[in-house]
Each structure stands twice: as structure tokens, then as C-alpha cells.
Amino acid sequence: ASLRVAPQWRLAPVAVGAGLAAALGTLTPVRVTLSCAVAAAVLALACRRGPLGMRILAAAAAGIAIAAGSAAWHVHRLTTGDVPRLAATNADVVLALRLVRDPAPAPSTPGLMIVDATVTAVEDGRWQPADSPVLVLSYGSGWAGLLPGQRVMLRARLSRPRPGDEVAAVLDARGPPSLLGRPAW
């Protein structure tokens, strides 16, 4: 008699493997996470045929490979490039940003605006392209009415984010933003 798995449970090993790999992938160094992704992919290919237990193992390994690879790419993006390098030295630079969300007042600090943005270029002697998510903290005016997609230029001091934050740096704005064009329609 063959053992059958109910259709609703077929993806459970993939989901469990992916969840574990994603959680651990953000806590380990990129090279370790990437090594796990490659090893899991090899295991998934080796076990894809055979009895049910081997196919379940292959499914879990496939989930691990996909999630670990994705986590490694995400952590690599947050920890490499000009923005994280400059944040490590608390550099004061000029940046071009694209707003991700509407600027919002900080609920606990009067006058403080919190802005989610992506750095598109950094001036560090010369302009360098970038693609790094950041959190901007700014006192003062200039943010009201700006829309997601709006591009701005800003002088800011960069600092490292807290461990586990999903940004490459925290920016302390040194003045109001300067508009660069109009927001996308």
C-alpha cells in the first residue's frame, strides 16, 4: 500500500523549510546563508526522485534553498555599497533620495519627521549611483506635501541602523530637502 499525502499538505515541507531559512538567513553572515542555499539546492536535486520520505526532504530542501538565497541577497544589499560604508564612519554627505512612503510625524517626538526612502545616488567626492533603503529623521519643514516617488536631494549624517532593521542606514537630515523634479503621476 502506498502512502498518499493530502493535497493541502504537499507544500508544508516547503513552507517550513522556507520559514526557517528566512529567519536564520537574516541572522547569519551572507556567505554562510549562501552556502546553506547551495547545499539545500543540491540536496533537493538529489532527493527529488524516490520514496515519499525523500520527496518530502527534497521539498523542504527546495524551500530552504529559495528562502536562504533570497535572505542572502537581501542582507547583502543592506550591508554592501557606498551607503553602508559611509554609515559606518558617520559621514556627512549629500544624497539623492526617492521617497517610498508619505513622510510622517514621529508620534512620540514633536517636530520630528520620519521618512522612508531609497538612496539613488551619493556624493562622496563625485556622484555614485546607489540603491539602498534608508530611514530619514528630520526636524523642520520641507517634508509636508511630498509624495511617494518624489525625488529629493538632502545633506545628512549617516549612521548604522540597529541590528535587525531593514535599512542600510539612518540619515539625520541637516536641513530641508531640495526637490528634484515632480513626483511620478
Tab-separated table of C-alpha atoms in Angstrom:
chain	number	residue	atom	x	y	z
A	1	ALA	CA	0.000	0.000	0.000
A	2	SER	CA	1.322	3.403	-0.868
A	3	LEU	CA	1.122	6.323	1.492
A	4	ARG	CA	-0.661	9.335	-0.022
A	5	VAL	CA	-0.267	12.919	1.172
A	6	ALA	CA	-3.400	15.068	1.155
A	7	PRO	CA	-3.095	17.904	-1.419
A	8	GLN	CA	-3.327	20.646	1.211
A	9	TRP	CA	-0.213	19.300	2.976
A	10	ARG	CA	2.054	18.949	-0.048
A	11	LEU	CA	3.606	22.386	0.354
A	12	ALA	CA	4.018	22.152	4.132
A	13	PRO	CA	7.661	20.959	3.936
A	14	VAL	CA	8.489	23.786	1.509
A	15	ALA	CA	6.858	26.357	3.799
A	16	VAL	CA	8.573	25.055	6.942
A	17	GLY	CA	11.970	24.959	5.231
A	18	ALA	CA	11.492	28.436	3.770
A	19	GLY	CA	10.379	29.910	7.087
A	20	LEU	CA	13.355	28.506	8.963
A	21	ALA	CA	15.832	29.585	6.298
A	22	ALA	CA	14.414	33.105	6.069
A	23	ALA	CA	14.545	33.560	9.844
A	24	LEU	CA	18.086	32.241	10.174
A	25	GLY	CA	19.278	33.882	6.949
A	26	THR	CA	18.867	37.370	8.356
A	27	LEU	CA	20.909	36.464	11.452
A	28	THR	CA	23.914	34.758	9.857
A	29	PRO	CA	26.673	36.141	7.617
A	30	VAL	CA	25.850	36.279	3.908
A	31	ARG	CA	28.439	33.649	2.942
A	32	VAL	CA	27.008	31.160	5.478
A	33	THR	CA	23.451	31.761	4.264
A	34	LEU	CA	24.511	31.453	0.634
A	35	SER	CA	26.401	28.217	1.382
A	36	CYS	CA	23.252	26.804	3.003
A	37	ALA	CA	21.227	27.785	-0.075
A	38	VAL	CA	23.624	25.968	-2.408
A	39	ALA	CA	23.794	22.865	-0.188
A	40	ALA	CA	19.998	22.768	0.100
A	41	ALA	CA	19.610	23.103	-3.681
A	42	VAL	CA	21.984	20.169	-4.229
A	43	LEU	CA	20.085	18.120	-1.636
A	44	ALA	CA	16.754	18.984	-3.274
A	45	LEU	CA	18.009	17.822	-6.663
A	46	ALA	CA	19.490	14.623	-5.234
A	47	CYS	CA	16.320	13.671	-3.345
A	48	ARG	CA	13.659	14.679	-5.854
A	49	ARG	CA	13.032	11.117	-7.015
A	50	GLY	CA	12.426	8.166	-4.790
A	51	PRO	CA	10.134	7.218	-1.961
A	52	LEU	CA	7.779	9.682	-0.311
A	53	GLY	CA	10.192	10.481	2.527
A	54	MET	CA	12.884	11.507	0.055
A	55	ARG	CA	10.453	13.694	-1.896
A	56	ILE	CA	9.357	15.396	1.340
A	57	LEU	CA	13.024	16.033	2.155
A	58	ALA	CA	13.530	17.402	-1.374
A	59	ALA	CA	10.562	19.762	-0.927
A	60	ALA	CA	11.881	21.059	2.406
A	61	ALA	CA	15.358	21.492	0.905
A	62	ALA	CA	13.887	23.414	-2.043
A	63	GLY	CA	12.152	25.781	0.381
A	64	ILE	CA	15.388	26.257	2.288
A	65	ALA	CA	17.335	26.919	-0.924
A	66	ILE	CA	14.891	29.538	-2.178
A	67	ALA	CA	14.480	31.375	1.131
A	68	ALA	CA	18.173	31.233	2.070
A	69	GLY	CA	19.158	32.583	-1.352
A	70	SER	CA	16.627	35.388	-1.029
A	71	ALA	CA	17.740	36.230	2.526
A	72	ALA	CA	21.403	36.273	1.460
A	73	TRP	CA	20.635	38.675	-1.387
A	74	HIS	CA	18.598	40.941	0.920
A	75	VAL	CA	21.261	41.094	3.649
A	76	HIS	CA	23.990	41.634	1.018
A	77	ARG	CA	22.017	44.584	-0.387
A	78	LEU	CA	21.711	46.154	3.069
A	79	THR	CA	25.352	45.706	4.064
A	80	THR	CA	27.385	46.487	0.929
A	81	GLY	CA	27.863	49.581	-1.180
A	82	ASP	CA	28.544	53.239	-0.535
A	83	VAL	CA	25.647	53.913	1.849
A	84	PRO	CA	26.509	51.241	4.476
A	85	ARG	CA	30.228	52.064	4.101
A	86	LEU	CA	29.602	55.754	4.764
A	87	ALA	CA	27.193	54.968	7.613
A	88	ALA	CA	29.958	53.003	9.344
A	89	THR	CA	32.008	56.225	9.531
A	90	ASN	CA	29.084	58.561	10.383
A	91	ALA	CA	29.815	60.519	7.213
A	92	ASP	CA	28.092	63.803	6.405
A	93	VAL	CA	27.198	63.688	2.686
A	94	VAL	CA	24.755	64.881	0.040
A	95	LEU	CA	22.341	62.246	-1.234
A	96	ALA	CA	19.643	61.904	-3.867
A	97	LEU	CA	16.602	60.085	-2.477
A	98	ARG	CA	13.313	58.689	-3.736
A	99	LEU	CA	10.532	58.681	-1.138
A	100	VAL	CA	8.922	55.306	-0.522
A	101	ARG	CA	6.015	56.470	1.673
A	102	ASP	CA	4.433	59.716	2.773
A	103	PRO	CA	6.606	61.494	5.367
A	104	ALA	CA	5.043	61.029	8.812
A	105	PRO	CA	5.426	62.882	12.108
A	106	ALA	CA	7.006	60.824	14.882
A	107	PRO	CA	4.256	60.052	17.397
A	108	SER	CA	6.453	60.478	20.473
A	109	THR	CA	8.710	63.392	19.425
A	110	PRO	CA	7.099	66.715	18.436
A	111	GLY	CA	8.605	68.232	15.302
A	112	LEU	CA	10.390	65.065	14.168
A	113	MET	CA	9.521	63.715	10.714
A	114	ILE	CA	10.194	60.103	9.762
A	115	VAL	CA	10.715	59.381	6.080
A	116	ASP	CA	11.192	56.003	4.381
A	117	ALA	CA	13.294	56.482	1.267
A	118	THR	CA	15.720	54.838	-1.117
A	119	VAL	CA	19.088	56.451	-1.794
A	120	THR	CA	19.559	56.652	-5.563
A	121	ALA	CA	22.914	58.476	-5.575
A	122	VAL	CA	25.596	59.586	-3.105
A	123	GLU	CA	28.036	62.439	-3.495
A	124	ASP	CA	31.308	61.243	-1.978
A	125	GLY	CA	33.832	63.272	-3.949
A	126	ARG	CA	31.754	62.525	-7.055
A	127	TRP	CA	28.237	61.218	-7.603
A	128	GLN	CA	27.913	57.443	-7.250
A	129	PRO	CA	24.726	55.529	-8.092
A	130	ALA	CA	23.116	53.669	-5.196
A	131	ASP	CA	20.039	51.616	-4.393
A	132	SER	CA	19.833	51.463	-0.597
A	133	PRO	CA	16.751	51.680	1.613
A	134	VAL	CA	17.173	54.238	4.415
A	135	LEU	CA	15.271	55.876	7.245
A	136	VAL	CA	15.440	59.682	7.342
A	137	LEU	CA	14.973	61.556	10.631
A	138	SER	CA	14.393	65.267	10.156
A	139	TYR	CA	13.393	68.233	12.292
A	140	GLY	CA	11.949	71.183	10.479
A	141	SER	CA	9.885	71.888	7.422
A	142	GLY	CA	10.124	70.834	3.821
A	143	TRP	CA	8.626	67.338	4.065
A	144	ALA	CA	4.928	68.198	4.253
A	145	GLY	CA	3.137	67.514	0.993
A	146	LEU	CA	5.855	65.326	-0.510
A	147	LEU	CA	4.543	62.154	-2.128
A	148	PRO	CA	5.862	58.621	-2.584
A	149	GLY	CA	8.043	58.548	-5.694
A	150	GLN	CA	9.151	62.167	-5.203
A	151	ARG	CA	12.885	62.652	-5.670
A	152	VAL	CA	14.785	64.979	-3.363
A	153	MET	CA	18.343	65.985	-2.582
A	154	LEU	CA	19.431	66.164	1.039
A	155	ARG	CA	22.521	66.742	3.157
A	156	ALA	CA	22.580	64.266	6.038
A	157	ARG	CA	24.771	62.497	8.549
A	158	LEU	CA	24.621	58.750	8.029
A	159	SER	CA	24.733	56.234	10.853
A	160	ARG	CA	24.391	52.487	11.148
A	161	PRO	CA	20.920	51.089	11.730
A	162	ARG	CA	20.104	48.968	14.761
A	163	PRO	CA	20.643	45.223	14.289
A	164	GLY	CA	17.629	43.720	12.566
A	165	ASP	CA	16.456	46.993	10.981
A	166	GLU	CA	15.533	46.639	7.318
A	167	VAL	CA	17.521	49.675	6.165
A	168	ALA	CA	21.114	50.237	5.084
A	169	ALA	CA	21.488	53.435	7.152
A	170	VAL	CA	19.711	56.012	9.270
A	171	LEU	CA	20.004	59.580	7.974
A	172	ASP	CA	19.989	62.621	10.258
A	173	ALA	CA	18.898	65.415	7.909
A	174	ARG	CA	20.993	68.585	8.112
A	175	GLY	CA	18.300	70.771	6.546
A	176	PRO	CA	15.167	70.644	4.432
A	177	PRO	CA	15.079	68.545	1.275
A	178	SER	CA	15.535	70.126	-2.173
A	179	LEU	CA	13.036	68.904	-4.750
A	180	LEU	CA	14.334	67.144	-7.858
A	181	GLY	CA	11.573	67.302	-10.440
A	182	ARG	CA	7.978	66.281	-9.833
A	183	PRO	CA	6.589	63.061	-8.375
A	184	ALA	CA	5.578	60.344	-10.813
A	185	TRP	CA	1.932	60.582	-11.807
